[in-house]
């Protein structure tokens, strides 16, 4: 059964809800939330507080506000700070300057403050990554306090939205600063379906113990390169992983990755949205697998696997002949193999001097003549549509032509004793006879 109550001078009394039109006008007027255009990235906000009791939260962490006294000192004209003691179903109050009930305050959680005159309270800090409300039932009113987180649940804009999002919730309340009391919306009704704003506090009734925000959804994690089922032509791929979580947020400290079953977590550079690693040690040709996992702040684990195959890009040069005497004319054949893409560039460096002699977008065969004796490394270069490159070389040996020797005798015959003249000469087209 829904309960309609109001807080008047610290007492719980029955409350008659006013017309929805008047409620929305007073709520919007007194509960103005001013923060950056992107709520999920907000780093500051302003509460416009009216004389009397106001519902707020401590929306940020890193503010230096740790106690009720800290909170009272940070808010202009504040003389009292309250929190709702759910187990005992009552407010606990701390008077500014008093040592009594100086309770701890926590980022993200709801509180109530009393100000002696209208004032604005501006606060900045870091949005809490994750916090949870443990909502309980009691023998009496079953009232719990919550605040709407700044960094998520942005689709919750009305009391009905909030009631539907909280498990086992049957009534939602907002604070009416003008009337200094709570206004209730029974779930499923058209009564008092007031707007709700991130950073503000609300009361809810639950019919069973529950937690909220309820986050049972694991984070999304994807291995974007190499893609699962892909065929790549490098043994040193760049590994890229993305992850996200719309509820409690990613806990980057829990990232884990394995390459072919070997823990490789420490090799990755991890950011808030992903992880990368440029492989430096060759992976084996053939089948490979990458597995990765990460948890959100609620403890849910997301996993991803990429099974991929490495098939090497190859340049395949051919030459005939590979040795002979200068001038040596060699016929070069141009070929390549690219299992993961298409070869888009072919180049030859016939004499291995580092300067490319040809450039083609299709395979073409060439003849090249070597006029000078020596040993040459003819290099074929190929580039794939995937961006990978490969080279291969063939050794061409160009030899000196041998010198030519001629000999003669004059006369070449006669009676003994025969005296002859020996005549000899030689030629060398590559050099000189010495």
XYZ file of C-alpha atoms in Angstrom:
434
model
C 0.000 0.000 0.000
C 1.396 3.401 -0.928
C 2.116 5.801 1.893
C 1.706 9.590 1.567
C 3.622 11.463 4.223
C 5.065 14.909 4.812
C 7.823 16.180 7.084
C 6.752 19.143 9.214
C 9.049 20.477 11.919
C 10.888 17.155 12.179
C 7.696 15.038 12.506
C 6.196 12.542 10.050
C 2.584 13.426 9.362
C 0.000 12.583 6.700
C 0.179 14.788 3.599
C -2.438 15.813 1.067
C -0.792 16.074 -2.370
C -1.391 19.369 -4.131
C -2.362 19.641 -7.780
C 0.327 18.427 -10.179
C 0.519 21.826 -11.892
C 1.327 23.636 -8.655
C 3.780 20.908 -7.681
C 5.782 21.140 -10.908
C 5.902 24.952 -10.707
C 7.214 24.922 -7.152
C 9.578 22.026 -7.781
C 11.128 23.509 -10.897
C 11.419 26.940 -9.269
C 13.147 25.697 -6.143
C 15.115 22.754 -7.581
C 17.196 24.359 -10.312
C 20.147 22.285 -11.438
C 22.888 24.165 -13.226
C 25.724 22.150 -14.695
C 27.490 21.616 -18.011
C 25.512 20.828 -21.144
C 26.688 17.225 -21.088
C 25.412 15.909 -17.758
C 27.655 12.843 -17.932
C 30.714 15.075 -18.004
C 29.538 17.686 -15.499
C 32.179 18.816 -13.056
C 30.256 21.529 -11.254
C 26.695 22.323 -10.295
C 24.717 24.914 -8.352
C 21.883 24.289 -5.912
C 19.484 27.218 -5.524
C 18.310 26.853 -1.926
C 15.333 28.593 -0.331
C 14.932 29.565 3.285
C 14.144 26.445 5.285
C 14.932 22.779 4.591
C 16.217 21.735 1.141
C 17.030 18.333 -0.322
C 20.492 18.001 -1.897
C 23.231 15.441 -2.440
C 26.984 15.599 -2.192
C 27.314 15.222 -5.968
C 31.098 15.021 -6.304
C 34.083 13.376 -4.712
C 37.340 15.169 -4.067
C 35.522 18.157 -2.533
C 37.181 17.990 0.892
C 33.712 17.648 2.445
C 33.777 14.614 4.733
C 31.474 15.424 7.646
C 28.191 17.130 8.333
C 30.117 20.066 9.798
C 32.170 20.338 6.590
C 28.970 20.360 4.577
C 27.358 23.017 6.781
C 30.444 25.224 6.507
C 30.529 24.927 2.718
C 26.919 26.090 2.226
C 26.225 29.791 2.807
C 23.657 30.527 5.553
C 23.375 26.834 6.476
C 22.736 26.058 10.142
C 21.550 22.397 10.068
C 22.436 19.232 8.124
C 20.293 16.071 8.171
C 20.522 12.527 6.899
C 17.801 9.876 6.836
C 18.452 6.924 9.157
C 16.672 4.203 7.193
C 16.877 1.459 9.786
C 15.263 3.645 12.441
C 13.103 5.588 9.968
C 14.037 9.009 11.278
C 16.204 12.034 10.517
C 19.530 12.530 12.272
C 20.384 16.217 12.636
C 23.683 18.043 13.082
C 23.651 21.699 14.147
C 26.461 23.746 12.658
C 29.178 24.378 15.235
C 28.008 21.512 17.444
C 29.993 18.354 18.199
C 26.801 16.286 18.361
C 25.915 13.976 15.457
C 28.781 15.175 13.257
C 28.179 12.228 10.935
C 30.283 11.367 7.899
C 29.000 12.344 4.462
C 29.759 10.459 1.254
C 29.935 11.448 -2.434
C 26.764 10.686 -4.328
C 24.526 10.297 -1.303
C 21.486 12.434 -0.341
C 21.283 14.918 2.523
C 19.037 17.708 3.703
C 20.157 21.149 4.797
C 18.459 24.093 6.452
C 19.387 27.615 5.386
C 18.367 30.814 7.168
C 17.800 32.731 3.913
C 17.636 32.066 0.183
C 21.092 31.213 -1.111
C 23.030 29.469 -3.875
C 25.539 26.707 -3.268
C 28.041 26.009 -6.026
C 30.147 22.871 -5.761
C 32.655 21.243 -8.083
C 34.683 18.060 -8.155
C 34.881 14.647 -9.786
C 31.712 12.700 -10.487
C 31.720 9.476 -8.408
C 32.336 6.457 -10.614
C 29.883 4.203 -8.859
C 27.829 4.017 -5.708
C 24.884 1.888 -4.694
C 21.885 2.367 -2.419
C 20.894 -0.599 -0.252
C 17.148 -0.133 0.082
C 15.343 -1.964 2.864
C 11.877 -2.638 4.161
C 10.913 -1.908 7.748
C 7.988 -2.676 9.993
C 6.684 0.812 9.406
C 6.982 3.187 6.479
C 9.711 1.483 4.392
C 11.138 4.894 3.449
C 14.629 5.133 1.886
C 16.590 8.036 0.449
C 18.347 8.049 -2.914
C 19.872 10.611 -5.223
C 19.847 10.552 -8.995
C 23.459 9.968 -10.192
C 24.954 12.646 -12.414
C 26.830 10.326 -14.758
C 24.052 7.948 -15.762
C 20.324 7.178 -15.615
C 19.792 10.284 -17.747
C 16.680 8.718 -19.259
C 15.021 9.135 -15.848
C 13.207 12.458 -16.019
C 10.045 11.906 -13.971
C 9.013 10.300 -10.703
C 7.350 7.484 -12.666
C 10.627 6.830 -14.505
C 12.466 6.636 -11.204
C 9.849 4.330 -9.664
C 10.081 2.009 -12.667
C 13.881 1.931 -12.531
C 14.135 0.993 -8.842
C 13.209 -2.662 -8.207
C 10.264 -3.195 -5.850
C 9.549 0.559 -5.588
C 5.934 1.644 -5.165
C 6.207 5.354 -4.249
C 8.640 8.202 -4.976
C 8.833 11.478 -3.055
C 10.374 14.866 -3.717
C 10.973 17.720 -1.313
C 8.714 20.746 -1.747
C 10.793 23.667 -0.432
C 7.853 26.067 -0.621
C 5.584 23.903 1.494
C 8.526 22.473 3.496
C 7.235 18.948 3.026
C 7.453 15.897 0.766
C 5.187 15.273 -2.213
C 4.564 11.665 -3.214
C 3.961 9.909 -6.530
C 2.452 6.409 -6.312
C 3.911 4.207 -9.047
C 1.549 3.660 -11.966
C -0.687 6.606 -11.097
C -1.051 10.059 -12.609
C -0.760 11.679 -9.187
C 2.170 14.065 -8.752
C 4.376 12.700 -11.548
C 6.918 15.424 -10.839
C 10.198 15.961 -12.765
C 13.411 14.577 -11.274
C 16.905 15.971 -11.763
C 20.392 14.442 -11.508
C 22.154 15.400 -8.281
C 19.010 15.876 -6.172
C 17.674 13.691 -3.368
C 14.438 11.702 -3.324
C 12.623 9.388 -0.972
C 11.332 6.004 -2.130
C 9.218 3.238 -0.616
C 10.154 -0.355 -1.456
C 8.145 -3.518 -0.854
C 11.225 -5.782 -0.679
C 14.892 -5.257 0.153
C 16.783 -4.278 -3.002
C 19.782 -2.400 -4.335
C 19.808 0.497 -6.775
C 21.214 1.397 -9.217
C 20.922 -2.285 -10.146
C 23.780 -3.175 -12.471
C 23.695 -6.759 -13.684
C 24.860 -5.978 -17.215
C 28.509 -6.727 -18.059
C 30.589 -4.107 -19.843
C 30.914 -4.205 -23.613
C 34.392 -5.198 -24.786
C 35.410 -5.666 -28.424
C 38.688 -6.646 -30.085
C 38.590 -4.343 -33.093
C 41.922 -5.444 -34.590
C 42.648 -8.113 -35.546
C 38.971 -8.913 -36.037
C 37.677 -12.328 -35.105
C 37.918 -14.608 -38.143
C 40.245 -12.287 -40.021
C 43.242 -13.185 -42.151
C 46.206 -10.842 -41.743
C 49.597 -10.708 -43.450
C 51.869 -9.546 -40.643
C 53.389 -11.384 -37.711
C 53.499 -8.147 -35.666
C 49.925 -6.825 -35.765
C 48.595 -3.851 -33.848
C 46.051 -5.094 -31.297
C 43.223 -2.681 -30.478
C 40.484 -3.291 -27.894
C 37.570 -1.026 -26.943
C 35.300 -1.207 -23.907
C 32.404 0.732 -22.389
C 29.802 0.476 -19.644
C 26.707 2.656 -19.325
C 25.932 1.789 -15.721
C 28.572 1.513 -12.996
C 31.443 2.332 -15.353
C 34.637 0.549 -16.399
C 37.176 -0.494 -13.768
C 40.336 -0.207 -15.872
C 42.454 -1.868 -13.158
C 40.757 -5.179 -13.964
C 41.782 -5.329 -17.643
C 43.348 -8.621 -18.667
C 44.603 -9.947 -22.006
C 46.191 -13.151 -23.258
C 47.865 -13.810 -26.609
C 47.914 -17.486 -27.554
C 47.287 -18.365 -23.905
C 50.140 -16.246 -22.523
C 49.298 -13.414 -20.118
C 50.143 -10.205 -21.987
C 48.251 -7.684 -19.841
C 51.322 -5.642 -18.907
C 52.171 -5.061 -22.582
C 48.985 -3.069 -23.243
C 48.445 0.650 -22.874
C 45.086 0.990 -21.112
C 42.846 4.080 -21.196
C 39.311 4.742 -19.978
C 37.839 3.500 -23.260
C 40.249 0.888 -24.587
C 43.629 -0.819 -24.733
C 46.273 -1.119 -27.454
C 49.466 -3.074 -28.039
C 51.813 -3.039 -31.020
C 53.223 -6.562 -31.156
C 57.032 -6.521 -31.294
C 57.807 -10.247 -31.162
C 56.701 -12.213 -34.234
C 53.553 -14.249 -33.775
C 53.530 -17.648 -35.474
C 52.258 -18.044 -39.012
C 48.904 -19.812 -38.895
C 46.189 -19.751 -36.237
C 46.386 -17.281 -33.325
C 43.967 -16.208 -30.585
C 43.589 -13.122 -28.391
C 41.304 -13.117 -25.344
C 40.537 -10.047 -23.228
C 38.336 -9.256 -20.247
C 37.404 -6.321 -18.033
C 35.006 -5.710 -15.129
C 32.768 -2.793 -14.287
C 32.569 -1.244 -10.827
C 29.665 -3.506 -9.963
C 31.838 -6.567 -10.563
C 30.281 -7.691 -13.861
C 32.820 -9.125 -16.315
C 32.869 -8.644 -20.067
C 35.003 -10.877 -22.294
C 36.044 -10.895 -25.951
C 37.914 -13.339 -28.166
C 39.499 -12.921 -31.575
C 40.616 -15.978 -33.518
C 42.663 -14.895 -36.526
C 45.089 -16.403 -39.000
C 48.445 -15.032 -40.116
C 49.404 -15.683 -43.733
C 52.535 -13.859 -44.857
C 52.693 -11.371 -47.706
C 55.504 -12.561 -50.006
C 57.492 -11.062 -52.831
C 58.419 -13.820 -55.309
C 61.197 -12.745 -57.707
C 62.537 -14.867 -60.542
C 65.695 -14.465 -62.666
C 67.348 -16.348 -65.554
C 70.247 -16.679 -65.843
C 71.618 -15.842 -62.386
C 75.273 -15.904 -63.434
C 77.400 -15.432 -66.523
C 79.970 -13.283 -68.224
C 79.565 -9.568 -68.746
C 77.669 -8.151 -70.460
C 74.997 -10.377 -68.871
C 71.348 -9.917 -69.813
C 68.949 -11.331 -67.193
C 65.215 -11.925 -67.584
C 63.373 -11.063 -64.348
C 59.905 -12.398 -63.510
C 57.694 -10.495 -61.067
C 55.285 -12.238 -58.724
C 53.901 -12.081 -55.178
C 51.448 -13.676 -52.771
C 49.004 -11.735 -50.593
C 46.459 -13.934 -48.739
C 45.008 -11.021 -46.754
C 44.742 -8.336 -49.413
C 45.821 -7.288 -52.917
C 49.304 -6.335 -54.013
C 49.090 -2.759 -55.239
C 52.753 -1.867 -55.878
C 55.678 -3.765 -57.446
C 59.222 -2.353 -57.574
C 62.612 -3.632 -58.717
C 66.072 -2.546 -57.624
C 68.193 -4.522 -60.065
C 71.638 -3.641 -58.742
C 70.793 -3.399 -55.034
C 71.994 0.182 -54.664
C 68.889 1.336 -52.732
C 67.275 3.148 -55.671
C 64.183 1.623 -57.214
C 64.484 1.132 -60.961
C 60.791 0.381 -61.656
C 57.328 1.169 -60.294
C 54.220 -0.793 -61.318
C 50.715 -1.324 -60.006
C 50.513 -4.708 -61.750
C 53.136 -7.387 -62.065
C 55.449 -6.841 -65.076
C 58.492 -8.825 -66.144
C 61.757 -7.106 -67.124
C 65.138 -7.697 -68.749
C 68.190 -5.976 -67.372
C 71.750 -6.033 -68.676
C 74.759 -6.009 -66.332
C 77.811 -4.601 -68.126
C 80.212 -4.596 -65.211
C 81.419 -7.752 -63.488
C 80.367 -8.096 -59.831
C 77.804 -9.564 -57.475
C 74.393 -7.900 -57.372
C 71.382 -8.381 -55.088
C 68.349 -7.745 -57.255
C 65.459 -6.818 -54.925
C 61.720 -7.127 -55.572
C 59.437 -5.006 -53.332
C 55.687 -5.473 -52.989
C 53.090 -3.471 -51.046
C 49.681 -4.821 -50.035
C 46.326 -3.039 -49.873
C 46.519 -3.799 -46.120
C 49.555 -1.500 -45.859
C 52.039 -4.317 -45.292
C 55.210 -4.578 -47.413
C 57.599 -7.379 -48.254
C 60.877 -7.781 -50.163
C 62.894 -10.656 -51.534
C 66.181 -10.729 -53.432
C 68.045 -12.840 -55.940
C 71.830 -12.826 -56.249
C 73.163 -12.167 -59.740
C 76.841 -12.988 -60.343
C 78.502 -11.286 -63.317
C 81.962 -12.690 -64.118
C 84.984 -11.364 -66.030
C 85.439 -12.704 -69.555
C 88.668 -14.825 -69.593
C 91.653 -13.483 -71.560
C 92.347 -15.026 -74.979
C 95.893 -16.351 -75.614
C 97.352 -17.109 -79.089
C 100.626 -18.878 -79.873
C 102.584 -19.644 -83.072
C 106.011 -20.915 -84.195
C 108.003 -19.948 -87.260
C 108.831 -22.112 -89.030
C 106.468 -24.761 -87.975
C 108.575 -27.611 -89.602
C 111.969 -28.385 -91.173
C 115.145 -30.479 -90.945
C 116.849 -30.978 -87.678
C 118.435 -29.242 -86.121
C 115.510 -26.827 -86.536
C 115.591 -23.371 -85.067
C 112.147 -21.835 -84.583
C 110.802 -18.533 -83.308
C 108.066 -18.762 -80.680
C 105.408 -16.116 -81.048
C 102.755 -15.447 -78.352
C 100.040 -12.842 -77.715
C 96.854 -12.375 -75.673
C 93.749 -10.197 -75.432
C 91.374 -9.313 -72.546
C 88.213 -7.364 -73.315
C 87.702 -6.580 -69.600
C 91.209 -5.326 -68.895
C 94.865 -5.473 -69.796
C 97.358 -8.317 -70.224
C 100.248 -7.929 -67.804
